[in-house]
Tab-separated table of C-alpha atoms and ligand atoms in Angstrom:
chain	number	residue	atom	x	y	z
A	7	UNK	CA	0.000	0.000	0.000
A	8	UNK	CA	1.019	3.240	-0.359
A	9	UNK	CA	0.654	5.963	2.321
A	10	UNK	CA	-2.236	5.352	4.686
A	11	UNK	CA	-4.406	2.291	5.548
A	12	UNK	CA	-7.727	2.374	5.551
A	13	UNK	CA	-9.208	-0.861	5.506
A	14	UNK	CA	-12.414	-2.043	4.822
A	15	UNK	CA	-14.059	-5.379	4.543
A	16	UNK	CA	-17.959	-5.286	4.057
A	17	UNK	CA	-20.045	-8.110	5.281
A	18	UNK	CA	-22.927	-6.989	2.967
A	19	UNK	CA	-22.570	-6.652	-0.769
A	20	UNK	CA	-25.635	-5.697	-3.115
A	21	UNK	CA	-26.114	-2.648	-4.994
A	22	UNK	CA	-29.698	-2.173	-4.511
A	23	UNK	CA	-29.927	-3.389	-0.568
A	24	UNK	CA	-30.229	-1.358	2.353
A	25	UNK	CA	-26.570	-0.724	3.602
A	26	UNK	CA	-24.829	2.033	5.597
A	27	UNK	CA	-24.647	4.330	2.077
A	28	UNK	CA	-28.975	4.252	2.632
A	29	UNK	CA	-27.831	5.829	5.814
A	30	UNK	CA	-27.091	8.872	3.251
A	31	UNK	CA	-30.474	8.785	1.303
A	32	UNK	CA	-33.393	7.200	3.326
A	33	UNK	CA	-35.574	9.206	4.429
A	34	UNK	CA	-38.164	6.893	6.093
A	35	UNK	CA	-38.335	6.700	9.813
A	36	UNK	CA	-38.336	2.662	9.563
A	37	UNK	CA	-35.648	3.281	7.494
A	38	UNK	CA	-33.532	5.217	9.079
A	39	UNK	CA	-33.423	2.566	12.247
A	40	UNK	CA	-32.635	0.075	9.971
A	41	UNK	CA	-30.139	2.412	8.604
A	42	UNK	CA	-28.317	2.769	11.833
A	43	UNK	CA	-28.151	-0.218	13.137
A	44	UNK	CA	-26.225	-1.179	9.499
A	45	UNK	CA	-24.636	2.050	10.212
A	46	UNK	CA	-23.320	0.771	13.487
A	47	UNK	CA	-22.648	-2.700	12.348
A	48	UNK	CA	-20.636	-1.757	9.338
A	49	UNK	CA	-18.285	0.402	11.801
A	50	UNK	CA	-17.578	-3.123	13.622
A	51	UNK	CA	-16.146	-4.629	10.868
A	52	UNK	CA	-14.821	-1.593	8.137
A	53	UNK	CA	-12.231	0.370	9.104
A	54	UNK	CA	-9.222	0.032	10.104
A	55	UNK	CA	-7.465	3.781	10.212
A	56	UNK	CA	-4.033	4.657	9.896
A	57	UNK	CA	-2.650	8.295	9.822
A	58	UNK	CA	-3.608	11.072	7.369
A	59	UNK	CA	-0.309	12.549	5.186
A	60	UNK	CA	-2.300	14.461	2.324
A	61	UNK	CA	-4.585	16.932	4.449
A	62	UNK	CA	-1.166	17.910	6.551
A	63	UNK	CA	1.725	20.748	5.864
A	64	UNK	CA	1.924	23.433	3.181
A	65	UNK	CA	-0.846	26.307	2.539
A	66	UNK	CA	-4.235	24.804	1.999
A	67	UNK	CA	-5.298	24.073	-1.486
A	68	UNK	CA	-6.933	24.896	-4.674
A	69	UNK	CA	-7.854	28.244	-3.198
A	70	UNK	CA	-6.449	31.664	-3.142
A	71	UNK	CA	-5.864	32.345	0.307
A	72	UNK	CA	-2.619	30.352	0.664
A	73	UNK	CA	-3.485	29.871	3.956
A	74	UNK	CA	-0.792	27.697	5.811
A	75	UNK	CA	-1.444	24.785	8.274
A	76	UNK	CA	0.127	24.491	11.523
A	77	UNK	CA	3.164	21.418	10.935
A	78	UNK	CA	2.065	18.697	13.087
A	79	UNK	CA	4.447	15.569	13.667
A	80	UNK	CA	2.796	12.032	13.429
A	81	UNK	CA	3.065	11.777	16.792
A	82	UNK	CA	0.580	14.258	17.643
A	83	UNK	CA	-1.818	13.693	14.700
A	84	UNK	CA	-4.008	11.914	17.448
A	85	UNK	CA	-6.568	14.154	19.263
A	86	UNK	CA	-6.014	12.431	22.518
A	87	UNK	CA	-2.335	13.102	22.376
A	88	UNK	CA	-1.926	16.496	24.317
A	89	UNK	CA	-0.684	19.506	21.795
A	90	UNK	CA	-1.395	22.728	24.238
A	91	UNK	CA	0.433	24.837	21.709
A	92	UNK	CA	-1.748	23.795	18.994
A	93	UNK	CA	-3.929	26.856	17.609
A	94	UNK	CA	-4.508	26.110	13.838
A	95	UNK	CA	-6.287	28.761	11.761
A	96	UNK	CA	-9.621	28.899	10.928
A	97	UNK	CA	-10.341	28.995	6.918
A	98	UNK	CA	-13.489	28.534	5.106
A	99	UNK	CA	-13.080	29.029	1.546
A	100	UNK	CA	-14.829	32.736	-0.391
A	101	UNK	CA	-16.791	29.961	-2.725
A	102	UNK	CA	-18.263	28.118	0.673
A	103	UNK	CA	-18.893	31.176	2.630
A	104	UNK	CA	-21.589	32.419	-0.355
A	105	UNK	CA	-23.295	29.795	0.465
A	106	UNK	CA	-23.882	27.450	-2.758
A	107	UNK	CA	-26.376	24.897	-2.313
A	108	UNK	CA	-24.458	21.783	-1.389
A	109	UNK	CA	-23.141	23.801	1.467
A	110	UNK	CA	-23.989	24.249	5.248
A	111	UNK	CA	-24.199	27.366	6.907
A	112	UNK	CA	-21.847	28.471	9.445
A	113	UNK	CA	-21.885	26.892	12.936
A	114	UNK	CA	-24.032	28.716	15.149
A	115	UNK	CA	-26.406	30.761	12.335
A	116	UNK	CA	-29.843	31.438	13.219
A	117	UNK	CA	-31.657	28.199	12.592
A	118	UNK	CA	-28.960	25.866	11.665
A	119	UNK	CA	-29.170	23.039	14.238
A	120	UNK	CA	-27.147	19.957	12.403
A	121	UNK	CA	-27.877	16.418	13.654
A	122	UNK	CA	-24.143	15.015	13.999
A	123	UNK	CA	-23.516	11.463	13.860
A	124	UNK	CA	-26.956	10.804	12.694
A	125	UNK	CA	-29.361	10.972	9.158
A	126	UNK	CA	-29.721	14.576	9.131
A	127	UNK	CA	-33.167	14.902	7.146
A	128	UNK	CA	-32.174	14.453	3.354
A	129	UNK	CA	-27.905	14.462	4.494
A	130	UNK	CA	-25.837	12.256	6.206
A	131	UNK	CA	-23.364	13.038	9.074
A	132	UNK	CA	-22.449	9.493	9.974
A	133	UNK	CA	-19.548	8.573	9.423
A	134	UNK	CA	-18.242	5.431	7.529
A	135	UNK	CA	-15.246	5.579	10.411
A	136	UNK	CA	-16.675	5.850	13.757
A	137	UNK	CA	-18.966	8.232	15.428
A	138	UNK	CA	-16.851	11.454	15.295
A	139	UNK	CA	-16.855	14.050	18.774
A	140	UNK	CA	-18.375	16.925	18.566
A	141	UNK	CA	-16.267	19.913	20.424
A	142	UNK	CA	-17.954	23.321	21.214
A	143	UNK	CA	-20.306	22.830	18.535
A	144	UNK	CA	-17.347	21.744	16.093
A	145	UNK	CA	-17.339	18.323	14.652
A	146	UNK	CA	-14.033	16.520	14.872
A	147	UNK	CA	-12.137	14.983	12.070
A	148	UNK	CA	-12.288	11.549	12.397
A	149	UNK	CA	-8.327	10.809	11.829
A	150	UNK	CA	-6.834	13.558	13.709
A	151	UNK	CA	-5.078	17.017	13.231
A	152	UNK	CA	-4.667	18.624	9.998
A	153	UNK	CA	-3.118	22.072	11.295
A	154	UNK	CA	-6.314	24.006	10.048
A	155	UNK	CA	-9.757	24.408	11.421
A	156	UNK	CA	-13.049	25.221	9.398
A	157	UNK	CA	-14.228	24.003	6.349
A	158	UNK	CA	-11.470	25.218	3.595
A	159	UNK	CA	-13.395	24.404	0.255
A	160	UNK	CA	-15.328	21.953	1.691
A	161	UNK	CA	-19.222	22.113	2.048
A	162	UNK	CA	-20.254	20.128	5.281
A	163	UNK	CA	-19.447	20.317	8.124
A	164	UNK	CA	-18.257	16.710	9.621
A	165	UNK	CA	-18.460	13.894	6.834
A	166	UNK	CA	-18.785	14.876	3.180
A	167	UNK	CA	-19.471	12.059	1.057
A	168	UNK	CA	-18.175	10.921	-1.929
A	169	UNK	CA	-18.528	8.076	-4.635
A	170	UNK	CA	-15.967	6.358	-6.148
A	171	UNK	CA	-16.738	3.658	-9.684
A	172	UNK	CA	-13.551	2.338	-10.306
A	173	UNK	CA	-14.295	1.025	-14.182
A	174	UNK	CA	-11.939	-2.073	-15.602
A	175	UNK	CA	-10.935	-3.921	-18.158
A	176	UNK	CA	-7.962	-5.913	-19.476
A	177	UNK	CA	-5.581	-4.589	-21.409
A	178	UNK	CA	-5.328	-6.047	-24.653
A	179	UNK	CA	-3.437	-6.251	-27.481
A	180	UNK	CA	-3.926	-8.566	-31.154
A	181	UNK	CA	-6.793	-9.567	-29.641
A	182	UNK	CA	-4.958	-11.093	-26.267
A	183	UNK	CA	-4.328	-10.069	-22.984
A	184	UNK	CA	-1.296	-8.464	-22.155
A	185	UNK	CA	0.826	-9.697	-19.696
A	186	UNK	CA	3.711	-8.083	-17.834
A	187	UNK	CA	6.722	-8.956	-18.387
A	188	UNK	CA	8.209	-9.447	-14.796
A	189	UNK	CA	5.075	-10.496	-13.142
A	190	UNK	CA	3.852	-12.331	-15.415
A	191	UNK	CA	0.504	-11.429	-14.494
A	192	UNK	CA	-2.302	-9.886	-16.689
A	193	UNK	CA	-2.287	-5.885	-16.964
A	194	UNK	CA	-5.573	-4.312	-15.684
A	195	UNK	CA	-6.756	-0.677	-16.517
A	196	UNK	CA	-8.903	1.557	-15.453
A	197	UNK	CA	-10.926	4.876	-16.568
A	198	UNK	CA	-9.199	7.700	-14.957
A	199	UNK	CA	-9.722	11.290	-14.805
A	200	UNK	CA	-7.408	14.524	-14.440
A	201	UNK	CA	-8.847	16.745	-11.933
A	202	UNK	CA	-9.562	20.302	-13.276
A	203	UNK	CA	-8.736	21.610	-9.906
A	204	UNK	CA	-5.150	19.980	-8.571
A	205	UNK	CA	-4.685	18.390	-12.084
A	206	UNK	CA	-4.096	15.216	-10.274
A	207	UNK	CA	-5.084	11.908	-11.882
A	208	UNK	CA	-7.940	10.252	-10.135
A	209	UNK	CA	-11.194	7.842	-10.280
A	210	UNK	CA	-13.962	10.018	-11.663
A	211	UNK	CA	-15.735	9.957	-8.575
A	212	UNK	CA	-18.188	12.558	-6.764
A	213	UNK	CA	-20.130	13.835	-3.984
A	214	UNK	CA	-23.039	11.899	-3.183
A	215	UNK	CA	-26.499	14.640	-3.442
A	216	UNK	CA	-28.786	14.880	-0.993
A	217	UNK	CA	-31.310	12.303	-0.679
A	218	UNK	CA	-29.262	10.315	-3.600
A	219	UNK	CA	-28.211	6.538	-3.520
A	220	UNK	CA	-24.898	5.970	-3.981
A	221	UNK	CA	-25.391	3.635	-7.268
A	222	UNK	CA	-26.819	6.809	-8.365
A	223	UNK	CA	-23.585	8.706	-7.565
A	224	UNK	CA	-21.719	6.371	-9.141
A	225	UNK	CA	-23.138	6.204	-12.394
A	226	UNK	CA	-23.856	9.562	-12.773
A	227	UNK	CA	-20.209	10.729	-11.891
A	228	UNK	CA	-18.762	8.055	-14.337
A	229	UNK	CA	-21.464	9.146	-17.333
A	230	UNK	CA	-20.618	12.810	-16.191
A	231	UNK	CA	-16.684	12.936	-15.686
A	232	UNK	CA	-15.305	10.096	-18.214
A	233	UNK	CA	-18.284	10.521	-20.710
A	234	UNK	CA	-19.424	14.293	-20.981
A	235	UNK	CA	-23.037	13.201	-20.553
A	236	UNK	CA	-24.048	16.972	-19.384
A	237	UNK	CA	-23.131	18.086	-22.904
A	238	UNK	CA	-24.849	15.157	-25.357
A	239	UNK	CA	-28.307	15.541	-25.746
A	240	UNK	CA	-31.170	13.428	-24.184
A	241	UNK	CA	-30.888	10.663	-26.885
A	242	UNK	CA	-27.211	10.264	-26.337
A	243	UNK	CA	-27.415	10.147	-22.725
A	244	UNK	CA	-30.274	7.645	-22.921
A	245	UNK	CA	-28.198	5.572	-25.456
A	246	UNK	CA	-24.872	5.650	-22.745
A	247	UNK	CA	-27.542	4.850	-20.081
A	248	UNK	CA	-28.529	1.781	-21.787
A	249	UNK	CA	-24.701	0.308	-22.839
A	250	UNK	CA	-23.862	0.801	-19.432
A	251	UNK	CA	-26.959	-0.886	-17.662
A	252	UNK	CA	-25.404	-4.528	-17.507
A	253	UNK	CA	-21.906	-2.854	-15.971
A	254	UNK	CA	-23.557	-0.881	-13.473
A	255	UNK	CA	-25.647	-3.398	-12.001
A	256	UNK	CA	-22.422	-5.602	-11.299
A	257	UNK	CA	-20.645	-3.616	-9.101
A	258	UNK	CA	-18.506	-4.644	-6.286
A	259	UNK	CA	-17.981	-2.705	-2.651
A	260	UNK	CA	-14.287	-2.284	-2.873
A	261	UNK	CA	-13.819	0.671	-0.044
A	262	UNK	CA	-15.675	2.677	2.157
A	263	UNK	CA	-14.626	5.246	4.879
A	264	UNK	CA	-12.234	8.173	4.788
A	265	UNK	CA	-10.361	9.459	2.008
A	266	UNK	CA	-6.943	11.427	2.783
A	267	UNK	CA	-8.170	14.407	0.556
A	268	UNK	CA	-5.998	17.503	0.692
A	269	UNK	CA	-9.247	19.457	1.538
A	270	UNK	CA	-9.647	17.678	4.699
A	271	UNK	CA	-9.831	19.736	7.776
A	272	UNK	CA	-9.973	19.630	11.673
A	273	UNK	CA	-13.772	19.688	11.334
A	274	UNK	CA	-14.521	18.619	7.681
A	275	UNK	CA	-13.722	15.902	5.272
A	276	UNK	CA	-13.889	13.604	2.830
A	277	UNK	CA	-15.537	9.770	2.924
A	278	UNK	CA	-16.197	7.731	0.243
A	279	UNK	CA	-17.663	4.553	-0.908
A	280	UNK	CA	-15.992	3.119	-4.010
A	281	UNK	CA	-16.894	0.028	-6.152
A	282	UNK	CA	-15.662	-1.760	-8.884
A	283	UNK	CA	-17.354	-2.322	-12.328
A	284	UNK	CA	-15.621	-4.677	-14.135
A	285	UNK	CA	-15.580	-6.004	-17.408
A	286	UNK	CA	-14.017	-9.379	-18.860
A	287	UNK	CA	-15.456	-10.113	-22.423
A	288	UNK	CA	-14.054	-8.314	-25.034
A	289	UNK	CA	-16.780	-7.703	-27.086
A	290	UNK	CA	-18.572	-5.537	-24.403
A	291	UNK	CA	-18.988	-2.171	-24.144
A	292	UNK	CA	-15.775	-1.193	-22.525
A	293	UNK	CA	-13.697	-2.289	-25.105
A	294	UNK	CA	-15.655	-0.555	-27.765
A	295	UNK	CA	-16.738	3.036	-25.670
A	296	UNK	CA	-14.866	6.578	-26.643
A	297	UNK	CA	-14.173	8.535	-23.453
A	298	UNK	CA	-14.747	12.004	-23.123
A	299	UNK	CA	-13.634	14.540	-19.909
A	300	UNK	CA	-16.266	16.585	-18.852
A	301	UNK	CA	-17.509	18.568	-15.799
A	302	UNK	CA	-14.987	18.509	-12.795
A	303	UNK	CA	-12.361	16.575	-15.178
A	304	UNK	CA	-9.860	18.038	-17.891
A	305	UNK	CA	-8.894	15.074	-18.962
A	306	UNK	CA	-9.682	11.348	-19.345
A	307	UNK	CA	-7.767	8.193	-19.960
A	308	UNK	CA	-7.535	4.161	-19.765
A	309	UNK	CA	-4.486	4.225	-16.984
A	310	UNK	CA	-2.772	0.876	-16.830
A	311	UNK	CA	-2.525	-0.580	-13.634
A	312	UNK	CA	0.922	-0.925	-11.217
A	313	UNK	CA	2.212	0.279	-8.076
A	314	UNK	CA	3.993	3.243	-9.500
A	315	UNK	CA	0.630	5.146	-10.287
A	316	UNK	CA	0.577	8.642	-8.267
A	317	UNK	CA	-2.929	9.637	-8.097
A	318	UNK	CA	-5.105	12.092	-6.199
A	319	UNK	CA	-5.462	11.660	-2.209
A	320	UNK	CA	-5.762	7.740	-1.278
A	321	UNK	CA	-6.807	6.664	-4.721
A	322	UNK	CA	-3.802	4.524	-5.252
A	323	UNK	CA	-5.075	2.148	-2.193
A	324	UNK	CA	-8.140	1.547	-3.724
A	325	UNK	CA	-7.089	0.797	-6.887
A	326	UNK	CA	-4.183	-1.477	-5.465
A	327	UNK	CA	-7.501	-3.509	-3.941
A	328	UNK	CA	-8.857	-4.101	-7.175
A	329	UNK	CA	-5.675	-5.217	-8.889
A	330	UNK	CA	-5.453	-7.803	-6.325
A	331	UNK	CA	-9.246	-8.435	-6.318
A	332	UNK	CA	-8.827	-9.530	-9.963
A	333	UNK	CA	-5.405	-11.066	-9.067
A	334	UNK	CA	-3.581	-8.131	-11.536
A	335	UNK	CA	-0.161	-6.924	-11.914
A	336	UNK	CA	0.566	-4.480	-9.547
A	337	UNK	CA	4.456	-4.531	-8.435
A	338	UNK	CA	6.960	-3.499	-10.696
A	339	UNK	CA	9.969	-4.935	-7.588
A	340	UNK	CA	10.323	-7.998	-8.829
A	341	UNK	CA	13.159	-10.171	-10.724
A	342	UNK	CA	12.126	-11.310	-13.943
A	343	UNK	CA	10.089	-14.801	-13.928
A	344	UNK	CA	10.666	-17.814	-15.820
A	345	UNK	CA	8.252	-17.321	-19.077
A	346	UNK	CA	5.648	-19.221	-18.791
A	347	UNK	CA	2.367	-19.667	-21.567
A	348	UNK	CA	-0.026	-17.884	-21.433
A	349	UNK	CA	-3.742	-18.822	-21.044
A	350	UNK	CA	-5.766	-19.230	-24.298
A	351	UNK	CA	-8.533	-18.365	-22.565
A	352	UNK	CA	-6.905	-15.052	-21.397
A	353	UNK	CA	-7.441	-13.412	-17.698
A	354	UNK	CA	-10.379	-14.162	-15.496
A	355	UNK	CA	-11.923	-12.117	-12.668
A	356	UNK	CA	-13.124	-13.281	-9.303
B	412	RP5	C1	-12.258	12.408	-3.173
B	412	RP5	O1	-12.853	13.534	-3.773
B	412	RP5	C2	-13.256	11.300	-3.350
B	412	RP5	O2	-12.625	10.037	-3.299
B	412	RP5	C3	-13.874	11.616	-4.701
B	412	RP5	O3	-13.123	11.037	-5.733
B	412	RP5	C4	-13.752	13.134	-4.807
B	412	RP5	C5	-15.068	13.842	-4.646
B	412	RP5	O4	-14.882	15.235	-4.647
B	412	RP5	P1	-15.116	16.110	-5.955
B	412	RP5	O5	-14.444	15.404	-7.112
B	412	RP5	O6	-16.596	16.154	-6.176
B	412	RP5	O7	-14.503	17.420	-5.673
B	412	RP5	O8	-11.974	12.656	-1.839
């Protein structure tokens, strides 16, 4: 893995069941108890966390302001690890203070009361972690210091979540899978996007609306970000829609808890559930589709898999799950292997 650890292993699968993500969107009462108790089940057995590198050091980013965050060591990254010296500024973004829709008010406004660690009407504040504190009305990042308070270009307060489709296919070549040359193992890509804001590579993934299910997220970021589908007309979009039906329903929970985003703050950041849509026969659609960037990306690509991939915040551990999910190259550090022949019937996935 590459920089922090955060582990999950889900003990339900199923795109279209009740599972802690309904914990974002239901809006039933009977619902919302069954939503919890997943909610609180889920946190037994998902996350493991280790520390937070991305959201620490340096003036905060994609913003103006340059405003700098207080150094902390690793050692006092932990809340419960006394700091008395620690006074971090506070920073909330121009673009978050003019108060665009998918943002909260400011802690304390006239009729802002925010549910934490609970469904919050239409918006989640549960965490995918654990149930965060709450400090003199401030929630409390979930993994610890990041040397600056407030939201920075964050919406929410506490837990924003995201949506992650990690899309795959083989990489082929004459008709055959390609296999790499020191691993001898079959080379697995994926659709990735470059950020318009950092320029980072990523997964074309997105915040999760109000009231939405994550499937919904998850299709609509991929048909927005690595298709363009806010600029083809109804037809086109239906068309797209329709070739990605069969993909969409497959999906498999790869991740799901906190992201080391560079945004992150003391008392806002970024969670995510990510799947995997995969796709072995070469005749279907993924093999065939033209990618186009649109909306939040600049760019979009097919990104061969391996552990020297840089992408944006903890990307790179997700996508090192998959590669082993589908038992994929990934290291590059190792001494060349005897050949060996390859399988007619080419790679298979789990
Ligand atoms: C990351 O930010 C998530 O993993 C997701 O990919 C992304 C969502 O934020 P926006 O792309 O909508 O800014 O933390």
């Amino acid at each position: 893995m590459s920089g922090g650890v955060y582990v999950s292993v889900c003990v339900w699968v199923g795109l279209d069941t009740l599972g802690v993500h309904d914990c974002v969107t239901s809006q039933e009462g009977d619902m919302r108890s069954v939503a919890r108790v997943l909610c609180q089940t889920h946190l037994l057995t998902s996350t493991t966390l280790s520390m937070h590198t991305k959201c620490r050091g340096g003036a905060y980013p994609f913003t103006k302001d340059k405003v700098q965050r207080v150094q902390i060591p690793d050692s006092k990254v932990d809340w419960d690890v006394e700091f008395a010296e620690y006074l971090p500024p506070c920073y909330t973004a121009p673009h978050i203070l003019a108060a665009p829709p998918y943002a909260d008010p400011e802690i304390g406004a006239a009729g802002f009361k925010p549910r934490w660690n609970a469904l919050d009407g239409r918006v989640s504040r549960c965490s995918h972690v654990k149930p965060y504190d709450v400090v003199d009305g401030f929630p409390r990042n979930v993994c610890g210091r990041t040397g600056v308070a407030g939201r920075g270009a964050l919406g929410r307060w506490g837990p924003n979540h995201a949506a992650d489709p990690i899309v795959t296919r083989w990489k082929v070549a004459d008709g055959k899978a390609v296999i790499h040359e020191k691993t001898r193992k079959p080379i697995l890509q994926f659709v990735c996007i470059q950020r318009r804001d950092s320029g980072h590579w990523a997964i074309p993934g997105g915040m999760v609306d109000p009231g939405e299910r994550v499937t919904t997220t998850l299709q609509r970021e991929f048909l927005e970000e690595a298709l363009n589908s806010l600029e083809m007309t109804e037809k086109q979009k239906e068309k797209s829609e329709k070739q990605l039906k069969e993909l969409f329903k497959g999906g498999v929970e790869i991740y799901s808890g906190y992201v080391d985003d560079p945004r992150n703050t003391d008392n806002a950041w970024m969670e995510t559930v990510a799947f995997n849509f995969h796709q072995d026969d070469l005749q279907g659609v993924l093999y065939s589709m033209l990618l186009h960037a649109g909306d939040d990306a600049k760019a979009v690509k097919w990104q061969d898999i391996s552990s020297t991939l840089n992408l944006y915040a903890s990307h790179e551990d997700m996508i090192e799950k998959v590669a082993h999910r589908h038992q994929a190259h990934w290291s590059r550090n190792l001494a060349v292997l005897p050949t060996c022949v390859e399988d007619p019937g080419g790679p298979s996935s789990n």
